[in-house]
GROMACS .gro file of C-alpha atoms in nm:
model
  451
    1MET     CA    1   6.453   8.238  16.015
    2ALA     CA    2   6.791   8.121  15.974
    3GLU     CA    3   6.902   7.899  15.665
    4PRO     CA    4   7.081   7.566  15.754
    5LYS     CA    5   7.377   7.512  15.780
    6SER     CA    6   7.373   7.212  15.553
    7ASN     CA    7   7.189   7.414  15.262
    8ILE     CA    8   7.503   7.673  15.300
    9PHE     CA    9   7.734   7.376  15.251
   10VAL     CA   10   7.530   7.247  14.932
   11PHE     CA   11   7.543   7.577  14.800
   12PHE     CA   12   7.935   7.656  14.839
   13LEU     CA   13   7.986   7.289  14.705
   14ILE     CA   14   7.779   7.338  14.367
   15SER     CA   15   7.943   7.669  14.332
   16SER     CA   16   8.304   7.555  14.399
   17ILE     CA   17   8.177   7.276  14.111
   18PHE     CA   18   8.040   7.499  13.846
   19SER     CA   19   8.345   7.774  13.924
   20VAL     CA   20   8.674   7.870  13.727
   21HIS     CA   21   8.844   7.592  13.817
   22SER     CA   22   9.172   7.782  13.723
   23LEU     CA   23   9.265   8.145  13.499
   24THR     CA   24   9.444   8.050  13.188
   25LEU     CA   25   9.781   8.183  13.165
   26SER     CA   26   9.781   8.524  13.063
   27SER     CA   27  10.041   8.499  12.801
   28ASP     CA   28   9.802   8.217  12.652
   29ILE     CA   29   9.510   8.490  12.652
   30ILE     CA   30   9.735   8.687  12.444
   31ALA     CA   31   9.798   8.467  12.178
   32LEU     CA   32   9.450   8.369  12.193
   33LYS     CA   33   9.324   8.688  12.141
   34SER     CA   34   9.609   8.820  11.875
   35PHE     CA   35   9.541   8.460  11.667
   36ILE     CA   36   9.133   8.563  11.645
   37SER     CA   37   9.193   8.944  11.586
   38ALA     CA   38   9.379   8.793  11.233
   39ILE     CA   39   9.088   8.686  11.142
   40LYS     CA   40   8.870   8.847  10.886
   41PRO     CA   41   8.539   8.889  11.096
   42THR     CA   42   8.318   8.861  10.807
   43SER     CA   43   8.511   8.489  10.757
   44ILE     CA   44   8.315   8.327  11.078
   45PRO     CA   45   7.984   8.212  11.054
   46PRO     CA   46   7.728   8.219  11.342
   47ASN     CA   47   7.760   7.863  11.455
   48SER     CA   48   8.125   7.832  11.414
   49CYS     CA   49   8.367   7.781  11.711
   50LEU     CA   50   8.530   8.098  11.705
   51ARG     CA   51   8.159   8.252  11.720
   52THR     CA   52   8.191   8.130  12.080
   53TRP     CA   53   8.512   8.252  12.187
   54ASP     CA   54   8.411   8.526  12.408
   55PHE     CA   55   8.701   8.695  12.600
   56SER     CA   56   8.471   8.802  12.925
   57THR     CA   57   8.467   8.412  13.022
   58ASP     CA   58   8.811   8.270  13.109
   59PRO     CA   59   8.948   8.000  12.816
   60CYS     CA   60   9.015   7.709  13.021
   61SER     CA   61   8.723   7.740  13.277
   62VAL     CA   62   8.446   7.425  13.252
   63PRO     CA   63   8.200   7.362  13.247
   64ARG     CA   64   8.204   7.537  12.834
   65VAL     CA   65   7.838   7.575  12.791
   66THR     CA   66   7.837   7.904  12.587
   67HIS     CA   67   8.162   8.032  12.545
   68PHE     CA   68   8.489   7.821  12.434
   69THR     CA   69   8.304   7.529  12.346
   70CYS     CA   70   8.560   7.407  12.099
   71GLY     CA   71   8.849   7.492  11.932
   72VAL     CA   72   9.056   7.519  12.271
   73THR     CA   73   9.173   7.220  12.488
   74CYS     CA   74   9.348   7.307  12.832
   75SER     CA   75   9.554   7.120  13.076
   76GLY     CA   76   9.501   7.307  13.381
   77ASN     CA   77   9.622   7.696  13.320
   78ARG     CA   78   9.778   7.618  13.002
   79VAL     CA   79   9.652   7.572  12.635
   80VAL     CA   80   9.749   7.264  12.489
   81GLN     CA   81   9.545   7.216  12.156
   82LEU     CA   82   9.422   7.433  11.931
   83THR     CA   83   9.198   7.271  11.670
   84LEU     CA   84   8.976   7.470  11.496
   85ASP     CA   85   8.657   7.332  11.263
   86SER     CA   86   8.659   7.384  10.882
   87GLN     CA   87   8.483   7.699  10.785
   88GLY     CA   88   8.654   7.898  10.538
   89TYR     CA   89   8.814   8.120  10.835
   90SER     CA   90   9.033   8.389  10.673
   91GLY     CA   91   9.351   8.568  10.757
   92THR     CA   92   9.704   8.546  10.858
   93LEU     CA   93   9.846   8.323  11.127
   94THR     CA   94   9.991   8.577  11.432
   95PRO     CA   95  10.350   8.514  11.537
   96PHE     CA   96  10.202   8.516  11.886
   97LEU     CA   97  10.103   8.131  11.919
   98ALA     CA   98  10.467   8.131  12.021
   99ASN     CA   99  10.339   8.224  12.337
  100LEU     CA  100  10.107   7.868  12.392
  101THR     CA  101  10.477   7.701  12.520
  102ARG     CA  102  10.234   7.378  12.606
  103LEU     CA  103  10.072   7.345  12.246
  104ILE     CA  104  10.080   7.001  12.177
  105THR     CA  105   9.815   7.027  11.858
  106LEU     CA  106   9.774   7.295  11.603
  107ASP     CA  107   9.512   7.182  11.348
  108LEU     CA  108   9.362   7.450  11.106
  109THR     CA  109   9.266   7.212  10.855
  110GLU     CA  110   9.050   7.300  10.547
  111ASN     CA  111   9.044   7.695  10.590
  112ASN     CA  112   9.193   8.006  10.416
  113PHE     CA  113   9.473   8.128  10.566
  114TYR     CA  114   9.714   8.285  10.410
  115GLY     CA  115  10.065   8.441  10.407
  116PRO     CA  116  10.389   8.295  10.539
  117ILE     CA  117  10.426   8.026  10.830
  118PRO     CA  118  10.520   8.279  11.113
  119PHE     CA  119  10.904   8.097  11.221
  120SER     CA  120  10.790   8.146  11.551
  121ILE     CA  121  10.550   7.863  11.542
  122PHE     CA  122  10.898   7.646  11.451
  123PHE     CA  123  11.004   7.728  11.848
  124LEU     CA  124  10.741   7.566  12.019
  125PRO     CA  125  10.901   7.324  12.288
  126ASN     CA  126  10.588   7.053  12.306
  127LEU     CA  127  10.440   7.056  11.998
  128GLN     CA  128  10.391   6.709  11.848
  129ASN     CA  129  10.083   6.765  11.590
  130LEU     CA  130  10.162   7.072  11.294
  131ILE     CA  131   9.851   7.016  11.047
  132LEU     CA  132   9.748   7.308  10.807
  133ARG     CA  133   9.670   7.162  10.531
  134VAL     CA  134   9.427   7.277  10.287
  135ASN     CA  135   9.478   7.650  10.325
  136SER     CA  136   9.647   7.915  10.130
  137PHE     CA  137   9.988   7.931  10.289
  138SER     CA  138  10.308   8.086  10.104
  139GLY     CA  139  10.661   8.163  10.132
  140VAL     CA  140  10.942   7.885  10.224
  141ILE     CA  141  10.984   7.649  10.492
  142PRO     CA  142  11.249   7.732  10.689
  143PRO     CA  143  11.501   7.541  10.869
  144SER     CA  144  11.404   7.651  11.208
  145VAL     CA  145  11.106   7.344  11.121
  146THR     CA  146  11.413   7.127  11.286
  147SER     CA  147  11.410   7.285  11.588
  148LEU     CA  148  11.046   7.095  11.642
  149LYS     CA  149  11.219   6.783  11.826
  150SER     CA  150  10.914   6.683  11.947
  151LEU     CA  151  10.667   6.708  11.631
  152LYS     CA  152  10.553   6.350  11.515
  153PHE     CA  153  10.277   6.452  11.260
  154LEU     CA  154  10.361   6.734  10.971
  155ASP     CA  155  10.100   6.813  10.702
  156LEU     CA  156  10.118   7.143  10.526
  157SER     CA  157   9.964   6.988  10.193
  158ARG     CA  158   9.752   7.196   9.958
  159ASN     CA  159   9.964   7.514  10.021
  160SER     CA  160  10.123   7.757   9.789
  161LEU     CA  161  10.482   7.657   9.991
  162SER     CA  162  10.751   7.715   9.762
  163GLY     CA  163  11.140   7.658   9.796
  164SER     CA  164  11.374   7.354   9.867
  165LEU     CA  165  11.318   7.105  10.184
  166PRO     CA  166  11.554   7.201  10.465
  167ASN     CA  167  11.872   6.998  10.414
  168SER     CA  168  11.839   6.920  10.804
  169MET     CA  169  11.536   6.742  10.784
  170ASN     CA  170  11.660   6.419  10.901
  171SER     CA  171  11.690   6.601  11.274
  172LEU     CA  172  11.336   6.572  11.315
  173THR     CA  173  11.368   6.242  11.504
  174SER     CA  174  11.050   6.191  11.621
  175LEU     CA  175  10.859   6.270  11.315
  176ALA     CA  176  10.644   5.948  11.179
  177ARG     CA  177  10.463   6.141  10.865
  178LEU     CA  178  10.505   6.393  10.653
  179ASP     CA  179  10.282   6.555  10.394
  180LEU     CA  180  10.389   6.835  10.188
  181SER     CA  181  10.154   6.729   9.862
  182TYR     CA  182  10.026   6.997   9.607
  183ASN     CA  183  10.270   7.286   9.690
  184LYS     CA  184  10.538   7.447   9.478
  185LEU     CA  185  10.880   7.257   9.614
  186ILE     CA  186  11.180   7.263   9.421
  187GLY     CA  187  11.517   7.140   9.472
  188SER     CA  188  11.606   6.749   9.577
  189LEU     CA  189  11.502   6.540   9.835
  190PRO     CA  190  11.744   6.567  10.111
  191LYS     CA  191  11.823   6.298  10.386
  192LEU     CA  192  11.485   6.169  10.558
  193PRO     CA  193  11.425   6.147  10.937
  194SER     CA  194  11.455   5.793  11.054
  195ASN     CA  195  11.166   5.708  11.280
  196LEU     CA  196  10.943   5.802  10.920
  197ASN     CA  197  10.657   5.608  10.868
  198GLU     CA  198  10.413   5.749  10.576
  199LEU     CA  199  10.636   6.036  10.286
  200ALA     CA  200  10.419   6.206  10.085
  201LEU     CA  201  10.553   6.486   9.842
  202LYS     CA  202  10.337   6.432   9.572
  203ALA     CA  203  10.296   6.718   9.320
  204ASN     CA  204  10.576   6.917   9.377
  205SER     CA  205  10.854   7.002   9.111
  206LEU     CA  206  11.118   6.799   9.299
  207THR     CA  207  11.379   6.718   9.104
  208GLY     CA  208  11.730   6.544   9.079
  209SER     CA  209  11.758   6.166   9.110
  210LEU     CA  210  11.645   5.947   9.439
  211PHE     CA  211  11.964   5.847   9.615
  212TYR     CA  212  11.943   5.578   9.872
  213SER     CA  213  12.127   5.752  10.130
  214SER     CA  214  11.803   6.011  10.144
  215PHE     CA  215  11.611   5.670  10.255
  216ASN     CA  216  11.877   5.487  10.467
  217ALA     CA  217  11.790   5.350  10.824
  218LEU     CA  218  11.435   5.424  10.732
  219ILE     CA  219  11.374   5.065  10.863
  220GLN     CA  220  10.981   5.199  10.968
  221LEU     CA  221  10.891   5.343  10.635
  222MET     CA  222  10.573   5.219  10.509
  223VAL     CA  223  10.435   5.462  10.265
  224VAL     CA  224  10.593   5.643   9.999
  225GLU     CA  225  10.427   5.913   9.751
  226LEU     CA  226  10.671   6.106   9.549
  227GLY     CA  227  10.451   6.131   9.199
  228GLU     CA  228  10.388   6.458   8.983
  229ASN     CA  229  10.733   6.553   9.009
  230SER     CA  230  11.062   6.563   8.841
  231PHE     CA  231  11.292   6.279   8.945
  232THR     CA  232  11.484   6.181   8.698
  233GLY     CA  233  11.815   5.863   8.672
  234THR     CA  234  11.727   5.527   8.776
  235LEU     CA  235  11.596   5.412   9.091
  236ASP     CA  236  11.762   5.272   9.328
  237ALA     CA  237  11.749   4.893   9.382
  238ARG     CA  238  11.792   4.901   9.734
  239LEU     CA  239  11.463   5.138   9.740
  240PHE     CA  240  11.247   4.791   9.691
  241LEU     CA  241  11.441   4.662   9.971
  242LEU     CA  242  11.303   4.864  10.312
  243PRO     CA  243  11.191   4.626  10.557
  244SER     CA  244  10.841   4.786  10.619
  245LEU     CA  245  10.760   4.953  10.258
  246GLN     CA  246  10.392   4.837  10.157
  247GLN     CA  247  10.343   5.115   9.943
  248ILE     CA  248  10.553   5.302   9.636
  249ASP     CA  249  10.409   5.593   9.405
  250LEU     CA  250  10.658   5.715   9.160
  251ALA     CA  251  10.424   5.790   8.895
  252ASN     CA  252  10.435   6.066   8.671
  253ASN     CA  253  10.790   6.171   8.702
  254SER     CA  254  11.084   6.142   8.458
  255PHE     CA  255  11.235   5.811   8.543
  256THR     CA  256  11.451   5.630   8.302
  257GLY     CA  257  11.565   5.305   8.446
  258ILE     CA  258  11.465   5.072   8.716
  259ILE     CA  259  11.650   4.772   8.870
  260VAL     CA  260  11.424   4.562   9.078
  261PRO     CA  261  11.661   4.339   9.305
  262LYS     CA  262  11.553   3.983   9.380
  263PRO     CA  263  11.462   3.982   9.739
  264PRO     CA  264  11.724   3.766   9.971
  265THR     CA  265  11.699   3.440  10.133
  266ASN     CA  266  11.477   3.497  10.472
  267PHE     CA  267  11.368   3.876  10.371
  268ASN     CA  268  11.022   3.957  10.440
  269SER     CA  269  10.900   4.195  10.194
  270GLN     CA  270  10.590   4.355  10.296
  271LEU     CA  271  10.555   4.553   9.954
  272VAL     CA  272  10.235   4.528   9.804
  273ALA     CA  273  10.172   4.831   9.583
  274VAL     CA  274  10.407   5.012   9.307
  275ASN     CA  275  10.284   5.257   9.086
  276LEU     CA  276  10.584   5.355   8.817
  277SER     CA  277  10.321   5.491   8.531
  278PHE     CA  278  10.423   5.785   8.313
  279ASN     CA  279  10.749   5.766   8.314
  280ARG     CA  280  11.006   5.748   8.087
  281ILE     CA  281  11.166   5.362   8.206
  282ASN     CA  282  11.321   5.182   7.939
  283GLY     CA  283  11.450   4.834   7.896
  284PHE     CA  284  11.272   4.507   7.958
  285LEU     CA  285  11.015   4.440   8.210
  286PRO     CA  286  11.138   4.327   8.546
  287ALA     CA  287  11.072   3.967   8.620
  288ASN     CA  288  11.162   4.026   8.995
  289PHE     CA  289  10.897   4.205   9.098
  290THR     CA  290  10.729   3.861   9.104
  291TYR     CA  291  10.938   3.767   9.362
  292TYR     CA  292  10.746   3.986   9.643
  293PRO     CA  293  10.516   3.764   9.764
  294MET     CA  294  10.269   4.035   9.936
  295LEU     CA  295  10.249   4.231   9.568
  296ARG     CA  296   9.896   4.289   9.455
  297SER     CA  297   9.930   4.594   9.242
  298LEU     CA  298  10.171   4.693   8.998
  299GLY     CA  299  10.173   5.008   8.755
  300LEU     CA  300  10.402   5.050   8.490
  301SER     CA  301  10.170   5.223   8.213
  302TYR     CA  302  10.325   5.439   7.974
  303ASN     CA  303  10.697   5.378   7.978
  304GLN     CA  304  10.937   5.272   7.724
  305LEU     CA  305  10.993   4.895   7.808
  306ARG     CA  306  10.967   4.650   7.545
  307GLY     CA  307  10.998   4.302   7.492
  308PRO     CA  308  10.793   4.026   7.597
  309ILE     CA  309  10.553   3.992   7.952
  310PRO     CA  310  10.736   3.744   8.153
  311LYS     CA  311  10.561   3.407   8.204
  312GLU     CA  312  10.603   3.466   8.598
  313TYR     CA  313  10.390   3.751   8.606
  314SER     CA  314  10.066   3.534   8.463
  315LYS     CA  315  10.179   3.281   8.757
  316LYS     CA  316  10.209   3.525   9.065
  317GLY     CA  317   9.889   3.434   9.288
  318SER     CA  318   9.904   3.759   9.439
  319LEU     CA  319   9.893   4.011   9.168
  320GLN     CA  320   9.534   4.150   9.118
  321ARG     CA  321   9.583   4.465   8.903
  322LEU     CA  322   9.854   4.498   8.662
  323PHE     CA  323   9.854   4.778   8.422
  324LEU     CA  324  10.150   4.780   8.140
  325ASP     CA  325   9.953   4.955   7.874
  326GLY     CA  326  10.137   5.234   7.672
  327ASN     CA  327  10.468   5.062   7.615
  328PHE     CA  328  10.636   4.902   7.306
  329LEU     CA  329  10.566   4.523   7.461
  330ASN     CA  330  10.599   4.250   7.208
  331GLY     CA  331  10.464   3.890   7.165
  332SER     CA  332  10.178   3.714   7.279
  333PRO     CA  333  10.050   3.781   7.654
  334PRO     CA  334  10.082   3.491   7.865
  335ALA     CA  335   9.781   3.279   7.809
  336GLU     CA  336   9.731   3.233   8.165
  337PHE     CA  337   9.604   3.555   8.179
  338PHE     CA  338   9.303   3.450   7.990
  339SER     CA  339   9.258   3.071   8.080
  340GLY     CA  340   8.967   3.198   8.375
  341ASN     CA  341   9.221   3.044   8.643
  342THR     CA  342   9.344   3.433   8.733
  343ALA     CA  343   9.167   3.711   8.865
  344VAL     CA  344   9.417   3.980   8.740
  345THR     CA  345   9.238   4.342   8.628
  346GLY     CA  346   9.412   4.612   8.468
  347SER     CA  347   9.549   4.697   8.093
  348LEU     CA  348   9.785   4.533   7.814
  349GLY     CA  349   9.656   4.762   7.540
  350ASP     CA  350   9.834   5.027   7.345
  351ASN     CA  351  10.150   4.765   7.334
  352CYS     CA  352  10.265   4.571   7.059
  353LEU     CA  353  10.131   4.224   7.123
  354THR     CA  354   9.960   4.003   6.931
  355SER     CA  355   9.707   3.727   7.005
  356CYS     CA  356   9.573   3.979   7.293
  357PRO     CA  357   9.193   3.875   7.272
  358VAL     CA  358   8.980   4.168   7.309
  359SER     CA  359   8.683   3.948   7.467
  360SER     CA  360   8.937   4.003   7.730
  361GLN     CA  361   8.930   4.314   7.967
  362LEU     CA  362   9.303   4.340   7.990
  363CYS     CA  363   9.316   4.370   7.612
  364SER     CA  364   9.000   4.591   7.583
  365LYS     CA  365   9.224   4.909   7.445
  366SER     CA  366   9.378   4.807   7.082
  367GLN     CA  367   9.745   4.779   7.020
  368LYS     CA  368   9.966   5.021   6.810
  369PRO     CA  369   9.981   5.022   6.464
  370ALA     CA  370  10.220   4.777   6.287
  371SER     CA  371  10.412   5.088   6.172
  372ILE     CA  372  10.489   5.234   6.458
  373CYS     CA  373  10.615   4.915   6.668
  374GLN     CA  374  10.852   4.818   6.341
  375GLN     CA  375  11.041   5.151   6.427
  376ALA     CA  376  11.023   5.103   6.800
  377TYR     CA  377  11.240   4.760   6.670
  378GLY     CA  378  11.458   4.917   6.455
  379GLY     CA  379  11.279   4.845   6.170
  380LYS     CA  380  11.131   5.056   5.891
  381PRO     CA  381  10.739   5.096   5.859
  382SER     CA  382  10.552   4.887   5.674
  383LYS     CA  383  10.479   5.032   5.275
  384LYS     CA  384  10.128   4.887   5.297
  385GLY     CA  385  10.093   5.204   5.569
  386SER     CA  386   9.727   5.319   5.629
  387LEU     CA  387   9.684   5.440   5.316
  388GLN     CA  388   9.403   5.206   5.108
  389ARG     CA  389   9.272   5.425   4.814
  390LEU     CA  390   9.437   5.672   4.606
  391PHE     CA  391   9.322   5.832   4.320
  392LEU     CA  392   9.592   6.038   4.077
  393ASP     CA  393   9.443   5.962   3.756
  394GLY     CA  394   9.390   6.289   3.493
  395ASN     CA  395   9.680   6.445   3.553
  396PHE     CA  396  10.054   6.460   3.408
  397LEU     CA  397  10.200   6.218   3.606
  398ASN     CA  398  10.562   6.071   3.454
  399GLY     CA  399  10.816   5.825   3.497
  400SER     CA  400  10.741   5.497   3.638
  401PRO     CA  401  10.512   5.476   3.935
  402PRO     CA  402  10.649   5.251   4.234
  403ALA     CA  403  10.705   4.901   4.201
  404GLU     CA  404  10.615   4.852   4.559
  405PHE     CA  405  10.223   4.932   4.452
  406PHE     CA  406  10.252   4.603   4.223
  407SER     CA  407  10.428   4.360   4.452
  408GLY     CA  408  10.146   4.222   4.665
  409ASP     CA  409  10.221   4.418   4.992
  410THR     CA  410   9.994   4.647   4.901
  411ALA     CA  411   9.620   4.670   4.951
  412VAL     CA  412   9.599   4.996   4.764
  413THR     CA  413   9.295   5.065   4.541
  414GLY     CA  414   9.169   5.373   4.289
  415SER     CA  415   9.391   5.500   3.965
  416LEU     CA  416   9.694   5.599   3.840
  417GLY     CA  417   9.496   5.624   3.459
  418ASP     CA  418   9.504   5.904   3.236
  419ASN     CA  419   9.864   6.014   3.296
  420CYS     CA  420  10.190   6.036   3.139
  421LEU     CA  421  10.344   5.736   3.307
  422THR     CA  422  10.521   5.439   3.173
  423SER     CA  423  10.569   5.093   3.307
  424CYS     CA  424  10.214   5.082   3.491
  425PRO     CA  425  10.101   4.772   3.437
  426VAL     CA  426   9.787   4.702   3.300
  427SER     CA  427   9.731   4.402   3.513
  428SER     CA  428   9.677   4.629   3.827
  429GLN     CA  429   9.367   4.790   3.896
  430LEU     CA  430   9.567   5.065   3.944
  431CYS     CA  431   9.662   5.098   3.579
  432SER     CA  432   9.346   4.954   3.419
  433LYS     CA  433   9.278   5.317   3.267
  434SER     CA  434   9.515   5.405   3.003
  435GLN     CA  435   9.735   5.647   3.026
  436LYS     CA  436   9.733   5.965   2.805
  437PRO     CA  437   9.861   6.018   2.419
  438ALA     CA  438  10.235   6.082   2.375
  439SER     CA  439  10.181   6.385   2.193
  440ILE     CA  440   9.990   6.506   2.457
  441CYS     CA  441  10.202   6.434   2.717
  442GLN     CA  442  10.498   6.579   2.490
  443GLN     CA  443  10.321   6.915   2.476
  444ALA     CA  444  10.300   6.895   2.835
  445ASP     CA  445  10.644   6.901   2.881
  446GLY     CA  446  10.733   7.187   2.652
  447GLY     CA  447  10.829   6.951   2.339
  448LYS     CA  448  10.678   6.906   2.020
  449PRO     CA  449  10.469   6.663   1.890
  450ARG     CA  450  10.589   6.343   1.717
  451SER     CA  451  10.513   6.361   1.350
   0.00000   0.00000   0.00000
């Protein structure tokens, strides 16, 4: 009996739905095959994305039931996204990825790719997101990276990249986020792309001063993370006046000076957090920080700051976290910090402050010894020092003991008796034990006893 025509129509309709919609461009297939062949087979777990890559089927065909279930995204017959799961894949990166000329995103986060990043990747004309963070890539970032005119997000953090940053970084006019933290980069900071929102270069070996010319025209820059480098010099005041800046972390560098400008009238500062701890900044605490209306967190710990804490700090309502420990600040901290009307947390310890109540969390860390504070302010250390008990009795010490022992400025106890000392006042507890007879002292000095 002949099969009804309607059934034949349904069969062809279903077949067309589940058939290959398009054949991946051959150059894209070559790139994908080369990509997986450069990965050690032993590093591909059974339930991983790469385990489903079977080239007996077309990479861009749909539906993806058993093959190419993840890792590859296509638009028509072209690969536009290559995003791997974090499975510890180990291998090198093939230069044939340059065949993927429609690629928009390359994301290999948290695997174990190693070796240099192929220069050819930096010529992908449509690449917008290059994310290779937490791998073991080495070598330099070549100047050709600036050929990626469509690039918006570049994250090469936590690798072993070395060398300096390309001088032409500012030509990446589409770049909004740049993260090269935790590498081995050296040299100075070049002029930055004008559309940058976030800059992270933490934990490298960058040096030199931070020139405002690197940041000029960055009106959209919100986050700056340059901590754990070796930057030096005085911070340019204009850096704090970038109109969109919210967070700036420059801790663990070697800055020696800071100039904080008072914001101009009608300037709507967005600054929320500043961390300048563990530098070598000297001088007085900048009172002008209190004129930044949204500032909630300020860190200046372990620098070389001195002088009193400006009273304005305690009157700034938005301030929630204040870390000033490890400096040489003196005087009494503002009483408002301890009045119960403020919610400021942090630390004022390890300074030269007086009247810092240990009942307050801000003062839970003790202050520096008085002798260190006196030296820091150009005075001599207290002769009282830390010595409390001194026992030198029963020797042959001669001459007059230091008069300071008996001036009332010392609390040293012990004994200087049974020596050959002169002018040791018996009214002092130190001299309550008598000295040796003169004849014994003369014999000890090689002389003859008196007749």
